[in-house]
């Protein structure tokens, strides 16, 4: 039974106390979570600070001739030794002649690295067109054709074929029974007891593929697919054949993803946890990219859908990717985040939409990585903004400096050890945060929100440059603030895409890298 | 069989059932009996643990047995002046949700990580599918069940017809009861209704997101031609979970929760209860509460033969299908927009679902009164009781004889809006405007589709505005009783059955809106403005996000 006075608006001590009593826990919890939000930005802020901006006067003078020689070498090695099944892998050799491969090093991220390689080769193709260099263009198309074949098999093997009637699951890697005998290193896929490896579908039932495909894989795959379709627009039979295959693949991705509500599907048929829909008013780039590719390749089917998602589903407002927390948690998220954002920015030509996408890009993911001495990210930034050579000189010089550093200890792309870290690099003191989350009452309460933060690892206060970092299948996926191991293995060669992707994007898309000479 | 024998048989039955259940559950617990497979396994830091749900079943059996025993052993019959209060529908909803969560935990497991053949949620190698299907139901279900354990009470009504004439209401509950003594001659009105939903609409916010997402993902799995393997099991589980949650939501919204409000002197006395049995249900009326021990037949009360208070001019309850129809339309529009990826974006879609559910519930409880049913008016010594009943839902109003004739008005006025009506109007309008702005600003002529989408969105704003105008202005004939700063009203129909022909209806429809506009122009304009101001605010908010 509630008894209250009829005059409702009368304030009295009881009412006031009740209101304060109800608001106090709300305000308390609100301030706790507000503080957590602040810490999310503050703890990794050493990685976004303006003080990280490099001094261009310290950069190596670029030698375009040398860079072109290196690119030619890497590309030859890539085509000869790093796409045995038409997707990107490392290779182990028997001796330093590097002409007898003992085993290929499958990374289980075949779709991602192949997509990154494709971005570089599309840049090479564009460079060939811009510079009037038919050989360059032919070289690029030859490799692009192989990469497209490999990427098409990444769709065909798990789903049973190519076409919009099939699903959109992308394989991390695949191999046929013939490959098992001829391609050393792919035998891991034929382990029947591993939860991750499955038989193919339909005509590919005797093939094997690696499942539980993450958004990393889809990100690189979509980027390769989209850039290749958009920019390979010549009329030669080869170019038309490539575009035709890409169009079918894009239709399959769009149709499959729409039917599955943009969920990743495992080899068992259930959801994998991968979800490419917008969540929490961010992450809308994925859906937009898939549908933009569809709108380009099949406007009659997907154009209306694309614009529905852009405007009515409000995805244009929320194509915001990543936050500063990845500096201390999952740095690789920046890599595939940049892939999807770059692809969308390059595919969209409408000035209003492009400006909005660029704004979101600058405010979110770019603001977190702009000073990370990453030529791949920097070249994407320059290309996406449609800068002419000279418009953003600092970033151009940064890209050139880092590419030149490959010549120190990453040419060829084997494990040659790393240069020592200079004395002006210091380790960031994260112990106080560790202590806070373990010992203080508020810290313990909010610590589950920071589980992914690696506060116990050494972290430098500045990003390492190329010469201080060990090579890997793709260097830009790793955290530049973590100390690098001094691994030496002169017989294991990586595909060189760490160099060729930013090089060809800069030369073909941006145009500020010349073929010979130096910067005048 | 007379009543006492029937009561004895009932008690013996409870005793028998209770004894069997208690003994069976104790024996099962002591013997360590386990149902094989009725368990879940999970890993914590590499160690595997297992929990078998047989013990939960044993406890449920024990509780059921004890409840039956307590009912058998109660000392006395329910007194004639008592209403037993217990929220049975909440207990049912809580029980269904708990059973859903237990089934989901058994089927999907609760472990995280790669390799779960049924699938994972939220991120690659993430949480088991227990979390999207059953986490919210588990939390809500257990909370409801625990809450219900503390909700049992008995409400005694006592009338002491001496000087002063007192109506005493005693609410006996754990840990502390409450007593209200009300002077009968100070009573200005008594209202009793079980058709008010009030804050229970907040349940929609708890359930709407999991229901919608589970249906979408569930049907994606079931209807995708490329689906195979575990997709079908997952799809069925998703749809079942969504359906159970939807059913529980409707149970919670449509339940028969009574609110008794007594205006007396300078106080308002409010008693909320849910009748727990048939006898309590029959006693849930104002007549019984004023004369709780009037006779052995609880349905009859002492009446008075004459009164100065008016009977409604035409003793018909109006029937109105508008809110139910428009509510269903909103839900269908939301579903179609998702199926065909057209028009309504996600935020507007959710608002359509919320508005649709609110309108359907309001329509079922308030509007769908059986045509032809009379508004019962009963003269009692204290005043006139007006009763409007339709099946489960009813509203009663008691006006004392002491009310001044000048405080009684008969007029046509726009429908009295509740808070949820404003939520529906402003929510829909806001999200319509929020969505319209990017359509206009972002989709220029180059896209080839901007004009078309903008046109559809603008048409939708006008169309939905017209529908909302229809149901939220909705002039009605009312009998209004004013008490100082408050008023009560009875809505009634001013026509008889033979006047229900289309031409008459149309003329009456226009006439009513004309009267409402003439007499309550400001109120009508305010409702129209409320909608359009919300549309503009939505566009402004959208502009802030875009520019911001």
mmCIF file of N, CA, C and O in Angstrom, chain B residues 411-493:
data_model
loop_
_atom_site.group_PDB
_atom_site.id
_atom_site.type_symbol
_atom_site.label_atom_id
_atom_site.label_comp_id
_atom_site.label_asym_id
_atom_site.label_seq_id
_atom_site.Cartn_x
_atom_site.Cartn_y
_atom_site.Cartn_z
ATOM 1 N N UNK B 411 -18.641 15.628 -22.484
ATOM 2 C CA UNK B 411 -18.100 16.320 -23.641
ATOM 3 C C UNK B 411 -17.351 15.362 -24.576
ATOM 4 O O UNK B 411 -17.181 14.180 -24.272
ATOM 5 N N UNK B 412 -16.949 15.929 -25.723
ATOM 6 C CA UNK B 412 -16.117 15.199 -26.683
ATOM 7 C C UNK B 412 -14.727 15.811 -26.608
ATOM 8 O O UNK B 412 -14.577 17.027 -26.747
ATOM 9 N N UNK B 413 -13.747 14.993 -26.359
ATOM 10 C CA UNK B 413 -12.399 15.533 -26.240
ATOM 11 C C UNK B 413 -11.388 14.547 -26.812
ATOM 12 O O UNK B 413 -11.675 13.363 -26.947
ATOM 13 N N UNK B 414 -10.190 15.047 -27.174
ATOM 14 C CA UNK B 414 -9.148 14.124 -27.633
ATOM 15 C C UNK B 414 -8.816 13.121 -26.539
ATOM 16 O O UNK B 414 -8.980 13.391 -25.354
ATOM 17 N N UNK B 415 -8.359 11.978 -26.955
ATOM 18 C CA UNK B 415 -8.049 10.922 -26.000
ATOM 19 C C UNK B 415 -6.974 11.397 -25.027
ATOM 20 O O UNK B 415 -6.024 12.060 -25.402
ATOM 21 N N UNK B 416 -7.169 10.998 -23.766
ATOM 22 C CA UNK B 416 -6.176 11.373 -22.754
ATOM 23 C C UNK B 416 -4.916 10.557 -23.007
ATOM 24 O O UNK B 416 -4.960 9.328 -23.070
ATOM 25 N N UNK B 417 -3.789 11.251 -23.159
ATOM 26 C CA UNK B 417 -2.561 10.540 -23.476
ATOM 27 C C UNK B 417 -1.795 10.175 -22.220
ATOM 28 O O UNK B 417 -1.695 10.957 -21.284
ATOM 29 N N UNK B 418 -1.227 8.976 -22.240
ATOM 30 C CA UNK B 418 -0.347 8.550 -21.154
ATOM 31 C C UNK B 418 1.099 8.774 -21.599
ATOM 32 O O UNK B 418 1.359 9.121 -22.745
ATOM 33 N N UNK B 419 2.024 8.494 -20.695
ATOM 34 C CA UNK B 419 3.438 8.708 -21.018
ATOM 35 C C UNK B 419 3.871 7.870 -22.214
ATOM 36 O O UNK B 419 4.610 8.334 -23.088
ATOM 37 N N UNK B 420 3.371 6.617 -22.297
ATOM 38 C CA UNK B 420 3.798 5.758 -23.404
ATOM 39 C C UNK B 420 3.332 6.315 -24.749
ATOM 40 O O UNK B 420 3.982 6.109 -25.765
ATOM 41 N N UNK B 421 2.210 7.009 -24.749
ATOM 42 C CA UNK B 421 1.755 7.604 -26.007
ATOM 43 C C UNK B 421 2.764 8.634 -26.497
ATOM 44 O O UNK B 421 3.078 8.717 -27.682
ATOM 45 N N UNK B 422 3.261 9.427 -25.583
ATOM 46 C CA UNK B 422 4.271 10.421 -25.961
ATOM 47 C C UNK B 422 5.566 9.740 -26.397
ATOM 48 O O UNK B 422 6.253 10.203 -27.304
ATOM 49 N N UNK B 423 5.893 8.627 -25.755
ATOM 50 C CA UNK B 423 7.093 7.874 -26.164
ATOM 51 C C UNK B 423 6.933 7.394 -27.604
ATOM 52 O O UNK B 423 7.848 7.520 -28.416
ATOM 53 N N UNK B 424 5.755 6.889 -27.924
ATOM 54 C CA UNK B 424 5.516 6.379 -29.286
ATOM 55 C C UNK B 424 5.615 7.521 -30.294
ATOM 56 O O UNK B 424 6.302 7.416 -31.308
ATOM 57 N N UNK B 425 4.922 8.634 -29.990
ATOM 58 C CA UNK B 425 4.893 9.755 -30.942
ATOM 59 C C UNK B 425 6.305 10.296 -31.152
ATOM 60 O O UNK B 425 6.808 10.390 -32.278
ATOM 61 N N UNK B 426 6.944 10.680 -30.036
ATOM 62 C CA UNK B 426 8.237 11.348 -30.178
ATOM 63 C C UNK B 426 9.309 10.393 -30.659
ATOM 64 O O UNK B 426 10.170 10.757 -31.457
ATOM 65 N N UNK B 427 9.258 9.128 -30.201
ATOM 66 C CA UNK B 427 10.272 8.157 -30.625
ATOM 67 C C UNK B 427 10.226 7.906 -32.122
ATOM 68 O O UNK B 427 11.235 7.992 -32.815
ATOM 69 N N UNK B 428 9.041 7.614 -32.623
ATOM 70 C CA UNK B 428 8.919 7.356 -34.057
ATOM 71 C C UNK B 428 9.308 8.585 -34.867
ATOM 72 O O UNK B 428 10.062 8.496 -35.838
ATOM 73 N N UNK B 429 8.785 9.732 -34.458
ATOM 74 C CA UNK B 429 9.068 10.956 -35.204
ATOM 75 C C UNK B 429 10.557 11.268 -35.198
ATOM 76 O O UNK B 429 11.145 11.645 -36.220
ATOM 77 N N UNK B 430 11.180 11.107 -34.040
ATOM 78 C CA UNK B 430 12.605 11.415 -33.918
ATOM 79 C C UNK B 430 13.429 10.558 -34.868
ATOM 80 O O UNK B 430 14.291 11.059 -35.604
ATOM 81 N N UNK B 431 13.166 9.254 -34.868
ATOM 82 C CA UNK B 431 13.995 8.377 -35.700
ATOM 83 C C UNK B 431 13.660 8.509 -37.179
ATOM 84 O O UNK B 431 14.511 8.284 -38.032
ATOM 85 N N UNK B 432 12.437 8.905 -37.484
ATOM 86 C CA UNK B 432 12.119 9.192 -38.886
ATOM 87 C C UNK B 432 12.933 10.391 -39.361
ATOM 88 O O UNK B 432 13.486 10.375 -40.461
ATOM 89 N N UNK B 433 13.000 11.428 -38.525
ATOM 90 C CA UNK B 433 13.790 12.597 -38.886
ATOM 91 C C UNK B 433 15.282 12.298 -38.915
ATOM 92 O O UNK B 433 16.007 12.751 -39.803
ATOM 93 N N UNK B 434 15.716 11.478 -37.942
ATOM 94 C CA UNK B 434 17.144 11.127 -37.861
ATOM 95 C C UNK B 434 17.591 10.424 -39.130
ATOM 96 O O UNK B 434 18.702 10.642 -39.622
ATOM 97 N N UNK B 435 16.723 9.595 -39.663
ATOM 98 C CA UNK B 435 17.067 8.839 -40.869
ATOM 99 C C UNK B 435 16.925 9.692 -42.127
ATOM 100 O O UNK B 435 17.656 9.492 -43.097
ATOM 101 N N UNK B 436 15.998 10.626 -42.136
ATOM 102 C CA UNK B 436 15.758 11.419 -43.336
ATOM 103 C C UNK B 436 16.959 12.301 -43.666
ATOM 104 O O UNK B 436 17.312 12.486 -44.838
ATOM 105 N N UNK B 437 17.597 12.830 -42.641
ATOM 106 C CA UNK B 437 18.683 13.793 -42.876
ATOM 107 C C UNK B 437 19.810 13.216 -43.729
ATOM 108 O O UNK B 437 20.199 13.807 -44.739
ATOM 109 N N UNK B 438 20.394 12.046 -43.378
ATOM 110 C CA UNK B 438 21.466 11.530 -44.240
ATOM 111 C C UNK B 438 20.982 11.162 -45.629
ATOM 112 O O UNK B 438 21.755 11.227 -46.592
ATOM 113 N N UNK B 439 19.716 10.771 -45.761
ATOM 114 C CA UNK B 439 19.204 10.457 -47.097
ATOM 115 C C UNK B 439 19.266 11.710 -47.984
ATOM 116 O O UNK B 439 19.665 11.647 -49.140
ATOM 117 N N UNK B 440 18.891 12.846 -47.403
ATOM 118 C CA UNK B 440 18.872 14.087 -48.179
ATOM 119 C C UNK B 440 20.295 14.606 -48.411
ATOM 120 O O UNK B 440 20.648 15.030 -49.506
ATOM 121 N N UNK B 441 21.108 14.547 -47.366
ATOM 122 C CA UNK B 441 22.412 15.208 -47.430
ATOM 123 C C UNK B 441 23.461 14.362 -48.147
ATOM 124 O O UNK B 441 24.311 14.884 -48.867
ATOM 125 N N UNK B 442 23.413 13.057 -47.939
ATOM 126 C CA UNK B 442 24.496 12.216 -48.453
ATOM 127 C C UNK B 442 24.246 11.684 -49.856
ATOM 128 O O UNK B 442 25.193 11.377 -50.570
ATOM 129 N N UNK B 443 22.994 11.524 -50.230
ATOM 130 C CA UNK B 443 22.710 10.874 -51.516
ATOM 131 C C UNK B 443 22.349 11.932 -52.541
ATOM 132 O O UNK B 443 21.184 12.274 -52.732
ATOM 133 N N UNK B 444 23.381 12.445 -53.189
ATOM 134 C CA UNK B 444 23.163 13.480 -54.193
ATOM 135 C C UNK B 444 22.679 12.894 -55.505
ATOM 136 O O UNK B 444 22.485 11.687 -55.628
ATOM 137 N N UNK B 445 22.516 13.732 -56.513
ATOM 138 C CA UNK B 445 22.014 13.267 -57.819
ATOM 139 C C UNK B 445 22.920 12.220 -58.466
ATOM 140 O O UNK B 445 22.450 11.377 -59.212
ATOM 141 N N UNK B 446 24.236 12.283 -58.114
ATOM 142 C CA UNK B 446 25.166 11.337 -58.752
ATOM 143 C C UNK B 446 24.828 9.893 -58.416
ATOM 144 O O UNK B 446 25.134 8.980 -59.179
ATOM 145 N N UNK B 447 24.233 9.704 -57.249
ATOM 146 C CA UNK B 447 23.966 8.317 -56.846
ATOM 147 C C UNK B 447 22.826 7.717 -57.650
ATOM 148 O O UNK B 447 22.709 6.498 -57.726
ATOM 149 N N UNK B 448 21.965 8.588 -58.224
ATOM 150 C CA UNK B 448 20.861 8.078 -59.037
ATOM 151 C C UNK B 448 19.714 7.526 -58.235
ATOM 152 O O UNK B 448 18.740 7.023 -58.788
ATOM 153 N N UNK B 449 19.823 7.596 -56.914
ATOM 154 C CA UNK B 449 18.792 6.953 -56.103
ATOM 155 C C UNK B 449 18.358 7.864 -54.960
ATOM 156 O O UNK B 449 17.392 7.589 -54.266
ATOM 157 N N UNK B 450 19.078 8.963 -54.809
ATOM 158 C CA UNK B 450 18.809 9.834 -53.666
ATOM 159 C C UNK B 450 17.397 10.367 -53.644
ATOM 160 O O UNK B 450 16.719 10.344 -52.612
ATOM 161 N N UNK B 451 16.940 10.833 -54.808
ATOM 162 C CA UNK B 451 15.600 11.434 -54.854
ATOM 163 C C UNK B 451 14.541 10.408 -54.497
ATOM 164 O O UNK B 451 13.576 10.689 -53.776
ATOM 165 N N UNK B 452 14.710 9.200 -55.009
ATOM 166 C CA UNK B 452 13.728 8.135 -54.753
ATOM 167 C C UNK B 452 13.672 7.804 -53.267
ATOM 168 O O UNK B 452 12.598 7.724 -52.666
ATOM 169 N N UNK B 453 14.829 7.615 -52.637
ATOM 170 C CA UNK B 453 14.837 7.270 -51.214
ATOM 171 C C UNK B 453 14.302 8.423 -50.382
ATOM 172 O O UNK B 453 13.569 8.206 -49.414
ATOM 173 N N UNK B 454 14.654 9.651 -50.762
ATOM 174 C CA UNK B 454 14.163 10.804 -50.003
ATOM 175 C C UNK B 454 12.650 10.890 -50.094
ATOM 176 O O UNK B 454 11.965 11.155 -49.094
ATOM 177 N N UNK B 455 12.124 10.645 -51.285
ATOM 178 C CA UNK B 455 10.662 10.707 -51.463
ATOM 179 C C UNK B 455 9.972 9.683 -50.573
ATOM 180 O O UNK B 455 8.994 9.991 -49.883
ATOM 181 N N UNK B 456 10.481 8.456 -50.590
ATOM 182 C CA UNK B 456 9.859 7.419 -49.759
ATOM 183 C C UNK B 456 9.926 7.781 -48.291
ATOM 184 O O UNK B 456 8.968 7.571 -47.537
ATOM 185 N N UNK B 457 11.058 8.312 -47.862
ATOM 186 C CA UNK B 457 11.185 8.660 -46.450
ATOM 187 C C UNK B 457 10.244 9.785 -46.054
ATOM 188 O O UNK B 457 9.641 9.753 -44.977
ATOM 189 N N UNK B 458 10.092 10.771 -46.955
ATOM 190 C CA UNK B 458 9.180 11.878 -46.635
ATOM 191 C C UNK B 458 7.739 11.382 -46.618
ATOM 192 O O UNK B 458 6.947 11.743 -45.741
ATOM 193 N N UNK B 459 7.405 10.538 -47.576
ATOM 194 C CA UNK B 459 6.046 9.974 -47.589
ATOM 195 C C UNK B 459 5.787 9.185 -46.307
ATOM 196 O O UNK B 459 4.696 9.230 -45.736
ATOM 197 N N UNK B 460 6.801 8.461 -45.857
ATOM 198 C CA UNK B 460 6.647 7.674 -44.627
ATOM 199 C C UNK B 460 6.403 8.583 -43.437
ATOM 200 O O UNK B 460 5.599 8.267 -42.549
ATOM 201 N N UNK B 461 7.094 9.719 -43.409
ATOM 202 C CA UNK B 461 6.890 10.650 -42.287
ATOM 203 C C UNK B 461 5.450 11.137 -42.264
ATOM 204 O O UNK B 461 4.811 11.186 -41.205
ATOM 205 N N UNK B 462 4.952 11.494 -43.452
ATOM 206 C CA UNK B 462 3.557 11.967 -43.488
ATOM 207 C C UNK B 462 2.591 10.830 -43.173
ATOM 208 O O UNK B 462 1.602 11.017 -42.461
ATOM 209 N N UNK B 463 2.877 9.666 -43.728
ATOM 210 C CA UNK B 463 1.971 8.530 -43.505
ATOM 211 C C UNK B 463 1.898 8.130 -42.049
ATOM 212 O O UNK B 463 0.823 7.953 -41.474
ATOM 213 N N UNK B 464 3.065 7.991 -41.424
ATOM 214 C CA UNK B 464 3.075 7.594 -40.013
ATOM 215 C C UNK B 464 2.504 8.710 -39.159
ATOM 216 O O UNK B 464 1.818 8.471 -38.164
ATOM 217 N N UNK B 465 2.778 9.950 -39.561
ATOM 218 C CA UNK B 465 2.186 11.076 -38.830
ATOM 219 C C UNK B 465 0.672 11.025 -38.861
ATOM 220 O O UNK B 465 0.000 11.267 -37.853
ATOM 221 N N UNK B 466 0.130 10.692 -40.029
ATOM 222 C CA UNK B 466 -1.332 10.607 -40.148
ATOM 223 C C UNK B 466 -1.880 9.484 -39.268
ATOM 224 O O UNK B 466 -2.906 9.650 -38.596
ATOM 225 N N UNK B 467 -1.191 8.348 -39.264
ATOM 226 C CA UNK B 467 -1.661 7.231 -38.435
ATOM 227 C C UNK B 467 -1.600 7.594 -36.958
ATOM 228 O O UNK B 467 -2.517 7.285 -36.189
ATOM 229 N N UNK B 468 -0.532 8.237 -36.555
ATOM 230 C CA UNK B 468 -0.417 8.612 -35.148
ATOM 231 C C UNK B 468 -1.445 9.677 -34.779
ATOM 232 O O UNK B 468 -1.981 9.679 -33.670
ATOM 233 N N UNK B 469 -1.728 10.582 -35.727
ATOM 234 C CA UNK B 469 -2.772 11.581 -35.492
ATOM 235 C C UNK B 469 -4.110 10.892 -35.235
ATOM 236 O O UNK B 469 -4.858 11.247 -34.331
ATOM 237 N N UNK B 470 -4.355 9.858 -36.028
ATOM 238 C CA UNK B 470 -5.608 9.114 -35.913
ATOM 239 C C UNK B 470 -5.786 8.521 -34.526
ATOM 240 O O UNK B 470 -6.869 8.575 -33.929
ATOM 241 N N UNK B 471 -4.729 7.934 -33.989
ATOM 242 C CA UNK B 471 -4.890 7.223 -32.718
ATOM 243 C C UNK B 471 -4.590 8.105 -31.516
ATOM 244 O O UNK B 471 -5.020 7.802 -30.411
ATOM 245 N N UNK B 472 -3.888 9.200 -31.710
ATOM 246 C CA UNK B 472 -3.539 10.003 -30.544
ATOM 247 C C UNK B 472 -4.393 11.261 -30.402
ATOM 248 O O UNK B 472 -4.374 11.884 -29.360
ATOM 249 N N UNK B 473 -5.109 11.621 -31.436
ATOM 250 C CA UNK B 473 -6.123 12.669 -31.244
ATOM 251 C C UNK B 473 -7.435 11.972 -30.873
ATOM 252 O O UNK B 473 -7.992 12.188 -29.803
ATOM 253 N N UNK B 474 -7.896 11.106 -31.797
ATOM 254 C CA UNK B 474 -8.958 10.145 -31.484
ATOM 255 C C UNK B 474 -10.029 10.694 -30.524
ATOM 256 O O UNK B 474 -10.110 10.298 -29.354
ATOM 257 N N UNK B 475 -10.869 11.603 -30.967
ATOM 258 C CA UNK B 475 -11.833 12.212 -30.043
ATOM 259 C C UNK B 475 -12.823 11.180 -29.513
ATOM 260 O O UNK B 475 -13.258 10.300 -30.233
ATOM 261 N N UNK B 476 -13.157 11.346 -28.241
ATOM 262 C CA UNK B 476 -14.066 10.408 -27.591
ATOM 263 C C UNK B 476 -15.118 11.154 -26.793
ATOM 264 O O UNK B 476 -14.869 12.255 -26.309
ATOM 265 N N UNK B 477 -16.250 10.501 -26.649
ATOM 266 C CA UNK B 477 -17.283 11.023 -25.748
ATOM 267 C C UNK B 477 -16.927 10.582 -24.343
ATOM 268 O O UNK B 477 -16.717 9.388 -24.098
ATOM 269 N N UNK B 478 -16.825 11.538 -23.442
ATOM 270 C CA UNK B 478 -16.448 11.176 -22.072
ATOM 271 C C UNK B 478 -17.402 11.817 -21.076
ATOM 272 O O UNK B 478 -17.985 12.866 -21.330
ATOM 273 N N UNK B 479 -17.527 11.140 -19.958
ATOM 274 C CA UNK B 479 -18.217 11.683 -18.795
ATOM 275 C C UNK B 479 -17.110 11.976 -17.800
ATOM 276 O O UNK B 479 -16.406 11.069 -17.379
ATOM 277 N N UNK B 480 -16.929 13.262 -17.462
ATOM 278 C CA UNK B 480 -15.766 13.659 -16.680
ATOM 279 C C UNK B 480 -16.195 14.111 -15.292
ATOM 280 O O UNK B 480 -17.152 14.862 -15.144
ATOM 281 N N UNK B 481 -15.439 13.659 -14.288
ATOM 282 C CA UNK B 481 -15.704 14.058 -12.904
ATOM 283 C C UNK B 481 -14.461 14.774 -12.380
ATOM 284 O O UNK B 481 -13.380 14.203 -12.372
ATOM 285 N N UNK B 482 -14.631 16.029 -11.959
ATOM 286 C CA UNK B 482 -13.470 16.787 -11.488
ATOM 287 C C UNK B 482 -13.430 16.808 -9.964
ATOM 288 O O UNK B 482 -14.431 17.050 -9.306
ATOM 289 N N UNK B 483 -12.244 16.505 -9.399
ATOM 290 C CA UNK B 483 -12.042 16.619 -7.951
ATOM 291 C C UNK B 483 -10.837 17.504 -7.732
ATOM 292 O O UNK B 483 -9.702 17.039 -7.800
ATOM 293 N N UNK B 484 -11.054 18.773 -7.548
ATOM 294 C CA UNK B 484 -9.927 19.676 -7.309
ATOM 295 C C UNK B 484 -8.974 19.665 -8.492
ATOM 296 O O UNK B 484 -9.348 19.981 -9.621
ATOM 297 N N UNK B 485 -7.731 19.223 -8.256
ATOM 298 C CA UNK B 485 -6.734 19.234 -9.324
ATOM 299 C C UNK B 485 -6.722 17.925 -10.133
ATOM 300 O O UNK B 485 -5.893 17.754 -11.013
ATOM 301 N N UNK B 486 -7.626 17.003 -9.837
ATOM 302 C CA UNK B 486 -7.637 15.730 -10.566
ATOM 303 C C UNK B 486 -8.977 15.550 -11.242
ATOM 304 O O UNK B 486 -9.958 16.183 -10.863
ATOM 305 N N UNK B 487 -9.008 14.709 -12.237
ATOM 306 C CA UNK B 487 -10.295 14.332 -12.795
ATOM 307 C C UNK B 487 -10.278 12.870 -13.213
ATOM 308 O O UNK B 487 -9.238 12.308 -13.529
ATOM 309 N N UNK B 488 -11.445 12.271 -13.139
ATOM 310 C CA UNK B 488 -11.648 10.911 -13.635
ATOM 311 C C UNK B 488 -12.616 10.985 -14.798
ATOM 312 O O UNK B 488 -13.439 11.901 -14.862
ATOM 313 N N UNK B 489 -12.523 10.039 -15.685
ATOM 314 C CA UNK B 489 -13.453 10.077 -16.807
ATOM 315 C C UNK B 489 -13.820 8.668 -17.248
ATOM 316 O O UNK B 489 -13.062 7.721 -17.055
ATOM 317 N N UNK B 490 -15.017 8.591 -17.796
ATOM 318 C CA UNK B 490 -15.487 7.340 -18.395
ATOM 319 C C UNK B 490 -15.684 7.605 -19.874
ATOM 320 O O UNK B 490 -16.348 8.574 -20.246
ATOM 321 N N UNK B 491 -15.101 6.756 -20.681
ATOM 322 C CA UNK B 491 -15.279 6.879 -22.119
ATOM 323 C C UNK B 491 -16.481 6.027 -22.503
ATOM 324 O O UNK B 491 -16.582 4.885 -22.072
ATOM 325 N N UNK B 492 -17.355 6.578 -23.285
ATOM 326 C CA UNK B 492 -18.535 5.795 -23.665
ATOM 327 C C UNK B 492 -18.876 6.052 -25.120
ATOM 328 O O UNK B 492 -18.376 6.970 -25.744
ATOM 329 N N UNK B 493 -19.729 5.224 -25.625
ATOM 330 C CA UNK B 493 -20.157 5.360 -27.024
ATOM 331 C C UNK B 493 -21.479 6.086 -27.058
ATOM 332 O O UNK B 493 -22.317 5.910 -26.188
#
